[in-house]
Short mmCIF file of C-alpha atoms and ligand atoms in Angstrom, two decimals:
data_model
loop_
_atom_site.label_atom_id
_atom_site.label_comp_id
_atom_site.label_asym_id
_atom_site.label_seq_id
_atom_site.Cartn_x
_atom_site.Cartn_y
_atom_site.Cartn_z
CA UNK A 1 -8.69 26.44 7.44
CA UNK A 2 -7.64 23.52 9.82
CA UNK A 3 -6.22 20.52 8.64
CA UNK A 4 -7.03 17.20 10.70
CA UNK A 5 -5.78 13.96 9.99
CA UNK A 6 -8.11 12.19 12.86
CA UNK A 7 -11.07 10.64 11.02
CA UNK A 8 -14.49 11.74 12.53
CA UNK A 9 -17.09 9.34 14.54
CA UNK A 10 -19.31 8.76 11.68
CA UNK A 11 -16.28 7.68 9.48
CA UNK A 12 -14.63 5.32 12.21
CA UNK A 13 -18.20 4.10 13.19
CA UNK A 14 -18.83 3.07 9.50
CA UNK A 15 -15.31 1.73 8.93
CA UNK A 16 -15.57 -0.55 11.64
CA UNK A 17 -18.60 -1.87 10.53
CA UNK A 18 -17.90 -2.44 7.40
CA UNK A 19 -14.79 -4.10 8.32
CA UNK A 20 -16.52 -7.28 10.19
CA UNK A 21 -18.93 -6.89 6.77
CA UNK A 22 -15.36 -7.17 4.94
CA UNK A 23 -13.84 -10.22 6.83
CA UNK A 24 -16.90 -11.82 7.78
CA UNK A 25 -19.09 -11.72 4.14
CA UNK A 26 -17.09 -10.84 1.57
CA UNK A 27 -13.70 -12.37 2.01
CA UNK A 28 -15.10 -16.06 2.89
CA UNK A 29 -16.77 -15.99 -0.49
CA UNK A 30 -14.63 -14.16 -2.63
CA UNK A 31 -12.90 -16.64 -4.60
CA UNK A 32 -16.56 -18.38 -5.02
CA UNK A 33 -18.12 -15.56 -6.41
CA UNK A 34 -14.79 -15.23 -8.77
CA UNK A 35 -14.67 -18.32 -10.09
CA UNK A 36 -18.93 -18.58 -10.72
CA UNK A 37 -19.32 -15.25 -12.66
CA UNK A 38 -22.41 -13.71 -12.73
CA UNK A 39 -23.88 -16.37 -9.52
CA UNK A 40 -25.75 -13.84 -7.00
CA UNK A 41 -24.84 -13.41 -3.38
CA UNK A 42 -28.07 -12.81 -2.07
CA UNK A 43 -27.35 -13.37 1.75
CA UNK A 44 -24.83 -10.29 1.50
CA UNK A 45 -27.27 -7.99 -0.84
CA UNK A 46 -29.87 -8.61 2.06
CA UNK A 47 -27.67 -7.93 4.67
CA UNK A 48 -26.42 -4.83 3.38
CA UNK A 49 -29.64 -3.27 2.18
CA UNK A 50 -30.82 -3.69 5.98
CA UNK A 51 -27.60 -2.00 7.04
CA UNK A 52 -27.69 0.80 3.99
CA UNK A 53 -31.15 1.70 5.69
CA UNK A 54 -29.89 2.01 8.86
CA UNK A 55 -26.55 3.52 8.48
CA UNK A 56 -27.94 6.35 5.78
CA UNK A 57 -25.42 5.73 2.62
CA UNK A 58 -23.34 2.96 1.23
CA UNK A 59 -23.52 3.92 -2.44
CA UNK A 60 -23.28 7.31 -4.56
CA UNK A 61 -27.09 7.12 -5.27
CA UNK A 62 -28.01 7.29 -1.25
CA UNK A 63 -25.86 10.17 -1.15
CA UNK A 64 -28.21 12.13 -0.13
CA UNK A 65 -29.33 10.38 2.87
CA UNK A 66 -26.08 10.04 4.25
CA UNK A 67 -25.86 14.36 3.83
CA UNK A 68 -29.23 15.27 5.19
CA UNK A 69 -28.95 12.27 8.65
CA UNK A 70 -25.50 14.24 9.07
CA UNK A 71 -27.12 17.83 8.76
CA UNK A 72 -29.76 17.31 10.30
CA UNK A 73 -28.60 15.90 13.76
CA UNK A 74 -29.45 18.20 15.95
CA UNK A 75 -26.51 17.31 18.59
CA UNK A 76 -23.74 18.39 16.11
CA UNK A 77 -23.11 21.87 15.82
CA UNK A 78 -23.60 23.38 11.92
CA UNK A 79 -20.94 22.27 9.63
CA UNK A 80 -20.19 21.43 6.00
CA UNK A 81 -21.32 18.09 5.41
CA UNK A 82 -19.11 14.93 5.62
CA UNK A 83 -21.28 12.79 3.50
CA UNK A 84 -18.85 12.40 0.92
CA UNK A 85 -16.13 11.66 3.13
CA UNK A 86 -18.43 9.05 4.98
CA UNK A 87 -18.82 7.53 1.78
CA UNK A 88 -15.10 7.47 0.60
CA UNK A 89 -14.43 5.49 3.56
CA UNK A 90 -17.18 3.16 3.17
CA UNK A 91 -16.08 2.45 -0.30
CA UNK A 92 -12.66 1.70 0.31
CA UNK A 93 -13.52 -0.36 3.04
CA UNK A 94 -15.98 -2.54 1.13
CA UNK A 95 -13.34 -2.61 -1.83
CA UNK A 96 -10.66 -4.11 1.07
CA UNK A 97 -13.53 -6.78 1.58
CA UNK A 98 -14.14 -7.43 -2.74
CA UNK A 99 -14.30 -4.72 -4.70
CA UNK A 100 -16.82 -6.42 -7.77
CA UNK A 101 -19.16 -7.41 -4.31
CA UNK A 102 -19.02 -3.91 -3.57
CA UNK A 103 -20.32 -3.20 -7.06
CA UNK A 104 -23.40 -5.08 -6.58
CA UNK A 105 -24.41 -3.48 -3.29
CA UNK A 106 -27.59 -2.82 -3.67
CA UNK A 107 -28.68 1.16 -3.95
CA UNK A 108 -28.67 2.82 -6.74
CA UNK A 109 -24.78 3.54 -8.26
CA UNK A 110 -24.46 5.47 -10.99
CA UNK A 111 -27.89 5.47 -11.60
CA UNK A 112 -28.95 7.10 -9.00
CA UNK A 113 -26.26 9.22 -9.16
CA UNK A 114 -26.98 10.42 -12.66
CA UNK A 115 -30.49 11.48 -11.15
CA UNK A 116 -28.93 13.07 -8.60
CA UNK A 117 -26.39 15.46 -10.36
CA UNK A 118 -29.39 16.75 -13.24
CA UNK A 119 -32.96 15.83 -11.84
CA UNK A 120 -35.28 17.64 -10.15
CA UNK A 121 -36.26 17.79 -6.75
CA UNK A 122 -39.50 16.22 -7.98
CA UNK A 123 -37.35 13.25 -9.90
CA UNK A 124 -35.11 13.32 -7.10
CA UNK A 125 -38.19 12.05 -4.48
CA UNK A 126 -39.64 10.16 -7.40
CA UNK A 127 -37.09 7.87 -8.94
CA UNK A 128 -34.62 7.81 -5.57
CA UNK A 129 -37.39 7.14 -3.15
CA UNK A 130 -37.19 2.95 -3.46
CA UNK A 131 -33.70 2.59 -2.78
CA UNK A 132 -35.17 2.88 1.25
CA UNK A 133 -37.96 0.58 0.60
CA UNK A 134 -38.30 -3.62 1.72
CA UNK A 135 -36.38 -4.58 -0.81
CA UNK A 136 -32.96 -4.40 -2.38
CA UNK A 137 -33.05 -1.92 -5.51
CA UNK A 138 -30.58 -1.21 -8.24
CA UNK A 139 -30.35 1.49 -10.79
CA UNK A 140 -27.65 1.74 -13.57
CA UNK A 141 -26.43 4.02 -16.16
CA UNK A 142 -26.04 3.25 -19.81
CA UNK A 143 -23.97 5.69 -21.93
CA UNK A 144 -21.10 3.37 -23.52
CA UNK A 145 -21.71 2.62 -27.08
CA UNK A 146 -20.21 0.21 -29.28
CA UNK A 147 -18.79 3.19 -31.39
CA UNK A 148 -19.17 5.38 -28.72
CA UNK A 149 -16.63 5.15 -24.70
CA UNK A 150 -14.27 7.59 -24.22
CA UNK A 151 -15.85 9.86 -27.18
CA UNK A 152 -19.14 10.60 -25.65
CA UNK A 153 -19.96 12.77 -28.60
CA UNK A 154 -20.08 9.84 -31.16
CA UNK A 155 -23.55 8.24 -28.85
CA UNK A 156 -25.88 6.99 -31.85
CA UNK A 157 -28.90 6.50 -29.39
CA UNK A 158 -31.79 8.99 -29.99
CA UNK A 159 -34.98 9.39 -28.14
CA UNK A 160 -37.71 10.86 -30.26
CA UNK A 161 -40.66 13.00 -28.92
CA UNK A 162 -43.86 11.44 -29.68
CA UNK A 163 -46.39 14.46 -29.46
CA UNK A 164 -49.56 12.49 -29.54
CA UNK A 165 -48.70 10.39 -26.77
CA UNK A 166 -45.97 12.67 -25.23
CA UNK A 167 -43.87 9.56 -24.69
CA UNK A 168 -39.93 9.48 -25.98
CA UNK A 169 -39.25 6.59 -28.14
CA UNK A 170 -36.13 5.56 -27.72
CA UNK A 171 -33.60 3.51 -29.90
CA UNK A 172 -29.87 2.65 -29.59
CA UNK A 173 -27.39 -0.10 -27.93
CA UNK A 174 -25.51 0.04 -24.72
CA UNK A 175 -22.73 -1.98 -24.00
CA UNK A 176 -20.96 -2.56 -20.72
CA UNK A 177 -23.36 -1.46 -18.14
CA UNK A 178 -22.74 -2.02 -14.40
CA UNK A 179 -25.66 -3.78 -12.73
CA UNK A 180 -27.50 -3.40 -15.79
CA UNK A 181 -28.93 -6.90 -15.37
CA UNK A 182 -30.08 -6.57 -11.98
CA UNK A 183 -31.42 -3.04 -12.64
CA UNK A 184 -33.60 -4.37 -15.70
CA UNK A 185 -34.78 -7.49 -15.20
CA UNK A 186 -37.23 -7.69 -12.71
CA UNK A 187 -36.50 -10.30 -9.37
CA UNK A 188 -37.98 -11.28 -7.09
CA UNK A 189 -36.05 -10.95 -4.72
CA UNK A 190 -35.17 -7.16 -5.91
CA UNK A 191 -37.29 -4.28 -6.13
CA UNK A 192 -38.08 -2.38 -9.48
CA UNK A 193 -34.93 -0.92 -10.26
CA UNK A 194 -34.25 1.40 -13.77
CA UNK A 195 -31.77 2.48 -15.84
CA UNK A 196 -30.25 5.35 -16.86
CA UNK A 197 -29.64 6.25 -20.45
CA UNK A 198 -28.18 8.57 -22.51
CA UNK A 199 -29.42 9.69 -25.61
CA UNK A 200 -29.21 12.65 -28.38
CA UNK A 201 -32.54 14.13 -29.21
CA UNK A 202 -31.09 16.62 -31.55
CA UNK A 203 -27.64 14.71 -33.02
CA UNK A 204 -27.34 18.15 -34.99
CA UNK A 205 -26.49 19.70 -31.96
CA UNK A 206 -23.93 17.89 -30.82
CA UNK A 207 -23.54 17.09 -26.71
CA UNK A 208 -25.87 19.69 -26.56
CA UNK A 209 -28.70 17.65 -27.61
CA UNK A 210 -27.31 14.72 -25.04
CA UNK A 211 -30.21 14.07 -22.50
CA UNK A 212 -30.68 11.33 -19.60
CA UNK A 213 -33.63 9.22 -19.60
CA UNK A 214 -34.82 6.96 -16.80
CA UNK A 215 -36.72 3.55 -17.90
CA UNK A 216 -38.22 1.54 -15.59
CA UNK A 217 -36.91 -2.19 -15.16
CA UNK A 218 -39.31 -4.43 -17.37
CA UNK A 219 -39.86 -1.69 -20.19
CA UNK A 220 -40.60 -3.21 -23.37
CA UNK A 221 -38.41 -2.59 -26.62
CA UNK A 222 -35.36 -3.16 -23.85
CA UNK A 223 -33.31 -6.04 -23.78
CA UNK A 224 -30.50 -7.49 -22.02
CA UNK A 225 -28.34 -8.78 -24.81
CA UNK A 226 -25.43 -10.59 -22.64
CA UNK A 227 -23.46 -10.47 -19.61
CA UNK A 228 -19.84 -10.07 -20.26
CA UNK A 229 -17.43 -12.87 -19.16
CA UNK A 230 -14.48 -10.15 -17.40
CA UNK A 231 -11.07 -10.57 -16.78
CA UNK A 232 -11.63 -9.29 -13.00
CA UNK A 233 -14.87 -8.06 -10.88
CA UNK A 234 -16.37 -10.94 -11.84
CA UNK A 235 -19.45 -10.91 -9.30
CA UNK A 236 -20.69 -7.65 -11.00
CA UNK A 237 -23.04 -7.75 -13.88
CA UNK A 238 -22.05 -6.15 -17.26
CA UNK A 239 -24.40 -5.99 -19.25
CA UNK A 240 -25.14 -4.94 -23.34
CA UNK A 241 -28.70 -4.04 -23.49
CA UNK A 242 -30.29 -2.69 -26.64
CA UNK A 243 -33.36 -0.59 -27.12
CA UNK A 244 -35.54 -0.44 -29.92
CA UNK A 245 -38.56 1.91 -30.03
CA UNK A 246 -38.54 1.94 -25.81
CA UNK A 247 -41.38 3.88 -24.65
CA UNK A 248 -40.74 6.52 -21.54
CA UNK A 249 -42.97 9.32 -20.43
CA UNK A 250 -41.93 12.28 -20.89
CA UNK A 251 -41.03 13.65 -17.43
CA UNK A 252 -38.47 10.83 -17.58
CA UNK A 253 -36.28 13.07 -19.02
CA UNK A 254 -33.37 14.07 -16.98
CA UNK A 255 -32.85 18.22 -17.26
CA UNK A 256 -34.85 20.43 -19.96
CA UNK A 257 -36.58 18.63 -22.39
CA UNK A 258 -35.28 21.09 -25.38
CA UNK A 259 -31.75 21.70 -26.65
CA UNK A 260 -30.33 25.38 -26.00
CA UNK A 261 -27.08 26.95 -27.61
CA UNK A 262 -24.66 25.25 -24.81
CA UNK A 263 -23.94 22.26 -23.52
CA UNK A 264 -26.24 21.54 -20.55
CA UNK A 265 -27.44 18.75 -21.57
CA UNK A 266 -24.01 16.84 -20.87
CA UNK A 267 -23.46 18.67 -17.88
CA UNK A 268 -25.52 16.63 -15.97
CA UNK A 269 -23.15 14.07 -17.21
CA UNK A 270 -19.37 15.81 -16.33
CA UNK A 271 -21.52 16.61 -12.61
CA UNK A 272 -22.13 13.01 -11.98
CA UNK A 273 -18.64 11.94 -12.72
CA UNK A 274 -17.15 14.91 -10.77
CA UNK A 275 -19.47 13.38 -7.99
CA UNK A 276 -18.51 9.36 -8.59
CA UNK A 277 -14.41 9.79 -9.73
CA UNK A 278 -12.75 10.03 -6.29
CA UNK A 279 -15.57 7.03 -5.27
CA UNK A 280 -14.44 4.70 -8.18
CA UNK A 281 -10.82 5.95 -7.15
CA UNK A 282 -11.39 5.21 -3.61
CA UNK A 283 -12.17 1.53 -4.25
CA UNK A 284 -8.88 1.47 -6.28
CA UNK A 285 -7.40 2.32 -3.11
CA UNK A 286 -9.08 -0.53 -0.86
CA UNK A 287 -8.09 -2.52 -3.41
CA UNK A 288 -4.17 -2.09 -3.13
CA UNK A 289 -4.59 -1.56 0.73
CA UNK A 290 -6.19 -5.11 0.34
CA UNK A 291 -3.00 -6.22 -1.46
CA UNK A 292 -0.24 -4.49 0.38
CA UNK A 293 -2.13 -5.63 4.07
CA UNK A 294 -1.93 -9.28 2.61
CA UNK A 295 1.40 -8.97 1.57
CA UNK A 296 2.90 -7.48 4.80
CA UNK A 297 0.75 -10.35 6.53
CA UNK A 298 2.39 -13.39 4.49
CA UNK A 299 5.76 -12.12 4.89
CA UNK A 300 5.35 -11.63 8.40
CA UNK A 301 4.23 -15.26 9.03
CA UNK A 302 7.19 -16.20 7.38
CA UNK A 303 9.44 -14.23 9.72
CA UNK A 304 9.84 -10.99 7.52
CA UNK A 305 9.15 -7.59 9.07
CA UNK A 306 9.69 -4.73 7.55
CA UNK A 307 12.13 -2.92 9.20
CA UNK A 308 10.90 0.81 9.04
CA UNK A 309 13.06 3.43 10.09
CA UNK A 310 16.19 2.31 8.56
CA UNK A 311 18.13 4.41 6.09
CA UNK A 312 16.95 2.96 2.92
CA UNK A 313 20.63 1.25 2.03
CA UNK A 314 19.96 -0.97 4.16
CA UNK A 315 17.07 -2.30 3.62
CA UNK A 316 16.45 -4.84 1.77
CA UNK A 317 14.80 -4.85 -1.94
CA UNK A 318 11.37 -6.56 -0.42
CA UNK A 319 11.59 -3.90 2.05
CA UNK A 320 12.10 -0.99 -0.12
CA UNK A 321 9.21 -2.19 -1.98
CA UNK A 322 6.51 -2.52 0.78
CA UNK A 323 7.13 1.11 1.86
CA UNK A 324 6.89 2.22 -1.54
CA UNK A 325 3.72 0.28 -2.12
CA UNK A 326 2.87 2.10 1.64
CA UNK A 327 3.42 5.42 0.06
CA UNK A 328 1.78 4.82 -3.14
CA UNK A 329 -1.41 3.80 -1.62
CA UNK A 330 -1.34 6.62 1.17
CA UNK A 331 -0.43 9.14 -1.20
CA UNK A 332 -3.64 7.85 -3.17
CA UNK A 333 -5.90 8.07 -0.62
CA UNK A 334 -4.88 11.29 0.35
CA UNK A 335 -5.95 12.85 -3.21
CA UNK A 336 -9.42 10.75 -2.60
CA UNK A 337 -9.74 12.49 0.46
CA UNK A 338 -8.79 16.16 -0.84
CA UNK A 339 -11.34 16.00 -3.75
CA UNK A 340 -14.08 14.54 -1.64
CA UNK A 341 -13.56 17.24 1.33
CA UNK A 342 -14.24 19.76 -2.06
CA UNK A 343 -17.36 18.14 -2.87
CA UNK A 344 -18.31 18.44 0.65
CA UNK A 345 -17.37 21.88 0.96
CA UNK A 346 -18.88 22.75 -1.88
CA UNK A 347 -15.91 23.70 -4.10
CA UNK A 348 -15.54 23.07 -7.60
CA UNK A 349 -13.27 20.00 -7.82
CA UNK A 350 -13.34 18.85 -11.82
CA UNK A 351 -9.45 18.80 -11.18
CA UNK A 352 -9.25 17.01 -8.10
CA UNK A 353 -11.63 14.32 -9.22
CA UNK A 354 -9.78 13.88 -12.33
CA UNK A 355 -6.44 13.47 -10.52
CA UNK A 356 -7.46 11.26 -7.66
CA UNK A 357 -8.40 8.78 -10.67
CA UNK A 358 -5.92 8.97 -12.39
CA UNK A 359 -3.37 8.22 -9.42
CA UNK A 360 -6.12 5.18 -7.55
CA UNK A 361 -5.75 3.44 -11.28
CA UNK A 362 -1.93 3.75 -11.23
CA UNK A 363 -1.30 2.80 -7.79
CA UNK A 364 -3.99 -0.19 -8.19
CA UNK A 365 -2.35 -2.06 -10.85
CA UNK A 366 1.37 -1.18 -9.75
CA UNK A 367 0.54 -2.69 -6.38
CA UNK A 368 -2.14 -5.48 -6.54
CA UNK A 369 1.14 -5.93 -9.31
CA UNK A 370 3.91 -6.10 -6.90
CA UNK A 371 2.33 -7.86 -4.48
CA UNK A 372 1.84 -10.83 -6.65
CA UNK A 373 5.98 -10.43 -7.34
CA UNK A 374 6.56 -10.02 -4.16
CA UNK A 375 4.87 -13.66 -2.96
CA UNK A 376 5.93 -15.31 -6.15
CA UNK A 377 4.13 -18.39 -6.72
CA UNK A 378 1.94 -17.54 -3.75
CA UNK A 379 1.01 -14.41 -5.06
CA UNK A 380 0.02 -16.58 -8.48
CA UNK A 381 -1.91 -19.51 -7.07
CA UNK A 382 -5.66 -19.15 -6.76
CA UNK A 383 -5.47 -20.49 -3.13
CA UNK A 384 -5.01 -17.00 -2.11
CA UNK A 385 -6.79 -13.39 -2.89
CA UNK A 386 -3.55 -11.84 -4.45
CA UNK A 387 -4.17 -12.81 -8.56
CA UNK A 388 -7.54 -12.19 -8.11
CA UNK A 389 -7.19 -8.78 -6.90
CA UNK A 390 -4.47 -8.03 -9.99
CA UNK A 391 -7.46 -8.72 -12.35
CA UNK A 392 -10.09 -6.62 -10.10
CA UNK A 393 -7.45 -3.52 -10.09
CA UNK A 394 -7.23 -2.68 -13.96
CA UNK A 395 -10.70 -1.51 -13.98
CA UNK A 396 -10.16 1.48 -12.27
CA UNK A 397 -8.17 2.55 -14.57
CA UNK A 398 -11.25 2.06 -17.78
CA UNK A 399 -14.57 3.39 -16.38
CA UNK A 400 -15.66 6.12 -15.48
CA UNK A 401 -12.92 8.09 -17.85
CA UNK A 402 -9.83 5.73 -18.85
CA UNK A 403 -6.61 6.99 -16.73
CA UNK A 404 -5.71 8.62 -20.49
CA UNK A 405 -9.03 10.57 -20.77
CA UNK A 406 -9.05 11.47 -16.87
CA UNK A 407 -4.93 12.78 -17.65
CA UNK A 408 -6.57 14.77 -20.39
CA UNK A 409 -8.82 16.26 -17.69
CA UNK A 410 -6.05 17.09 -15.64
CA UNK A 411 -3.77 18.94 -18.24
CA UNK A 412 -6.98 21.00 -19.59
CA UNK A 413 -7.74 22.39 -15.84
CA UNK A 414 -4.28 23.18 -15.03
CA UNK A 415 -3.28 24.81 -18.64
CA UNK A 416 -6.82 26.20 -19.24
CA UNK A 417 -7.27 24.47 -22.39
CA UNK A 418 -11.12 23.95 -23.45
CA UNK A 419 -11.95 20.18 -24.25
CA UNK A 420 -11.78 20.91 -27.90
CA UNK A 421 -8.20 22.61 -27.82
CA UNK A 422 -6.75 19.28 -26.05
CA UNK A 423 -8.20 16.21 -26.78
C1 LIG B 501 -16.36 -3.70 -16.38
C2 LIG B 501 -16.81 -2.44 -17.04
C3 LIG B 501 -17.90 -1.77 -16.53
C4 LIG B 501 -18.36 -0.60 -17.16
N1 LIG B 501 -19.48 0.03 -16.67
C5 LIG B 501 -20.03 1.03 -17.38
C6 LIG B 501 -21.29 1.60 -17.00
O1 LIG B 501 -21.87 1.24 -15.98
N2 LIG B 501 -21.85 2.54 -17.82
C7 LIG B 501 -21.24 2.98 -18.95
O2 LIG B 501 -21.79 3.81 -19.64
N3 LIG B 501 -20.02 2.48 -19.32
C8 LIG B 501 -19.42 1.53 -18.57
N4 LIG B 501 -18.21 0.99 -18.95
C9 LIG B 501 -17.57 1.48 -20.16
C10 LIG B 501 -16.34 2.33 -19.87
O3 LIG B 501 -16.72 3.55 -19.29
C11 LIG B 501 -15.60 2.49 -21.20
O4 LIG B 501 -15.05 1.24 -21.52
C12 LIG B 501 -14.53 3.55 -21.15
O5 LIG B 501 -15.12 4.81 -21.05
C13 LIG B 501 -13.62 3.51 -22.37
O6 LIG B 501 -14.36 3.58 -23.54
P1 LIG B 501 -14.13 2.51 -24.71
O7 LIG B 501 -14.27 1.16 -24.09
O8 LIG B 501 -14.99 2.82 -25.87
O9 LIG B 501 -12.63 2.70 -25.11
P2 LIG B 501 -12.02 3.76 -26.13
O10 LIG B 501 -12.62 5.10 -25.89
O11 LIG B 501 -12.11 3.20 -27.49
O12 LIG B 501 -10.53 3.80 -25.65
C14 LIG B 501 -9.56 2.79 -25.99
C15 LIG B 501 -8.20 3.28 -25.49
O13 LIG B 501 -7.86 4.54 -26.15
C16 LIG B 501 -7.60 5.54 -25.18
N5 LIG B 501 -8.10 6.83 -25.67
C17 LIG B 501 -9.33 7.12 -26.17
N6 LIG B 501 -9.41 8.42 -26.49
C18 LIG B 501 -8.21 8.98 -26.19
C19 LIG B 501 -7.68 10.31 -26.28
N7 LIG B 501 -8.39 11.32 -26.73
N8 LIG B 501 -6.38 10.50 -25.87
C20 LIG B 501 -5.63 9.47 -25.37
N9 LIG B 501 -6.09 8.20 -25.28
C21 LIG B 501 -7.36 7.96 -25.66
C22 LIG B 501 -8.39 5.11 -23.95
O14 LIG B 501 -7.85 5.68 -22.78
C23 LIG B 501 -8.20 3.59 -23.99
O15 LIG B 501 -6.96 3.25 -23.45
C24 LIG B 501 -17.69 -0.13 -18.30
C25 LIG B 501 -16.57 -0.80 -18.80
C26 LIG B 501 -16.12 -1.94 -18.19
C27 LIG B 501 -14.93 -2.66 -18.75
#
């Protein structure tokens, strides 16, 4: 195995891009969107569902299209795919730009990616289809519950089998789903998106009986209950969206319609965040990279460089600090790249995943954190991007696994502990 450290053409090509996307759509409206939560960019969603269709993949849902334009070139000799590299580097880009614009890119997120990791080929062509079509499409995925986040087994939702009609009727709240909003309700300007849910339809068999379901936006017996008013990622919609008696037909259903004696059914749930971790944790890392860049930036233009090179002694303490906040976020992104070069390759990376999360949510908040120290009341004021990206950073650390549950994770793969020996 060869180790190279120079990014390939598709990743440069894409990160260049999406850098003029960065400076020259996100950035000017960042503290806009920030301060009128919930207010839609459209211009931007437009713009980058005309580039998504071009360029192949922006989000975890298109995966696939970014995998089979790469594989199937025929000017590159056969290789493992890059896709998931390709898409790292998008992410973190986009996350430099804003990371709660990023979030509302259009494509379909964890949606898609749920349908992904435990559809069919048939669902696969079916549901993933009209992320390439005229116009910008979201899908989301609902399986937070008000009793119910990092303890997935406690999810009160069930989805019933009506025989007569052979429809699942579906009942249960969701709280705090990405995009939910723009997934659901149907726009315009938007095509039909859908959501994801998860639901028991056996609770006596514990995760067992967990199953997916994909419902269409505009179901009835599916509402949007409220948008949450967030501390940070402001521009993305959060949505708590409850479900009573929802009809879905039943090929909706995401993996085998009947419970067995093991726990596929939530498989299809650890393979999508295996598949989305080192994504979330890659926008963590844009994130600080946005921070740290800034940083370096203002105390250049006021006649501070940082001196590298120099014994650490003498340096001084604002010094000492940017290179560590250097190291944390390269040391990050590093991890990001290892478990997405797995996934690319093929190789099993629960562990990998899990770590690369847990160290993007650290590094996030510790530098977005510093940085605002660093610049003092500069770093405070809302005339520049530096609060605003302390308030985006936390949630890397809360969805998609907390850093605590990803930790947990961690210690189970490396000790060999089963998920109910350590929890
Ligand atoms: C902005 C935002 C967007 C989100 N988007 C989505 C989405 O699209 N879809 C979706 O389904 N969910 C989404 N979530 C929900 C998110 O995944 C959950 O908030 C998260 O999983 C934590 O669950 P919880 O909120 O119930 O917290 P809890 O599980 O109650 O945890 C509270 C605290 O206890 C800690 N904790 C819990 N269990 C343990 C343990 N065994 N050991 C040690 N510590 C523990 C946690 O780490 C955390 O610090 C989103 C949340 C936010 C804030």
């Amino acid at each position: 195995m060869t180790i190279e450290f120079e990014a390939p053409k598709p990743v440069e090509q894409a990160r260049f891009l999406l850098q003029s996307v960065a400076d020259n759509m996100m950035r000017p409206v960042s503290r806009e969107m920030d301060e009128n939560e919930h207010a839609i960019p459209f211009g931007y969603i437009e713009f980058m569902h005309s580039a998504m269709k071009a360029m192949g993949s922006i989000t975890a849902g298109s995966l696939t299209t970014g995998e089979e334009k790469i594989a199937d070139d025929p000017n590159k000799p056969k290789r493992a795919s890059i896709a998931y590299q390709v898409l790292a580097n998008q992410l973190e880009m986009l996350s430099w730009g804003d990371v709660g614009m990023y979030l509302i890119t259009p494509g379909g997120g964890l949606g898609a990616a749920a349908v992904q990791a435990a559809g069919s080929p048939e669902q696969r062509k079916k549901f993933l289809a009209r992320f390439n079509e005229e116009k910008p499409t979201f899908a989301a995925m609902c399986m937070t519950e008000p009793q119910a986040g990092s303890d997935t087994s406690a999810i009160r939702t069930r989805a019933v089998l009506d025989e007569k009609t052979n429809e699942w009727v579906i009942t249960g709240e969701k709280i705090f789903v990405t995009a939910g909003e723009k997934s659901f309700t149907e726009h315009a300007e938007f095509g039909k998106g859908f959501i994801v849910v998860w639901a028991s339809i056996d609770p006596s068999a514990g995760r067992s009986g967990m199953r997916s379901f994909v419902i269409e936006a505009g179901t009835p017996g599916v509402r949007i209950n409220k948008l949450e008013n967030k501390m940070g990622i402001r521009v993305s919609d959060t949505a708590a969206i409850s479900l009573d008696g929802a009809r879905v037909p039943f090929e909706n259903v995401l993996g085998s319609p009947t419970v067995e004696k093991n726990t596929a059914g939530f498989k299809g749930a650890m393979a999508t965040f295996d598949a989305t971790r080192p994504l979330v944790a890659a926008t963590g890392v844009g994130v600080a990279r946005a921070a740290l860049d800034e940083v370096k930036k203002m105390l250049a233009e006021q006649g501070f460089n940082i001196r590298y090179g120099l014994p650490r002694q003498k340096l001084t303490s604002n010094e000492r600090d940017v290179i560590d906040m250097e190291i944390m976020v390269k040391s990050a992104w590093l991890m990001v790249l290892k478990a997405v070069w797995m996934a690319d390759n093929k190789q099993p990376n629960v562990l990998e995943s899990s770590m690369s999360k847990v160290k993007s949510g650290d590094i996030v908040t510790r530098v977005t954190q510093k940085a605002v120290e660093i610049l003092g009341p500069l770093g405070y004021s809302r005339e520049f991007l530096l609060e605003k990206w302390f308030r985006d950073a936390k949630i890397t650390d809360i969805y998609e696994g907390t850093g605590q549950i990803n930790r947990l994770v961690v210690a189970r793969q490396i000790l060999g502990y089963s998920g109910a020996e350590l929890r």
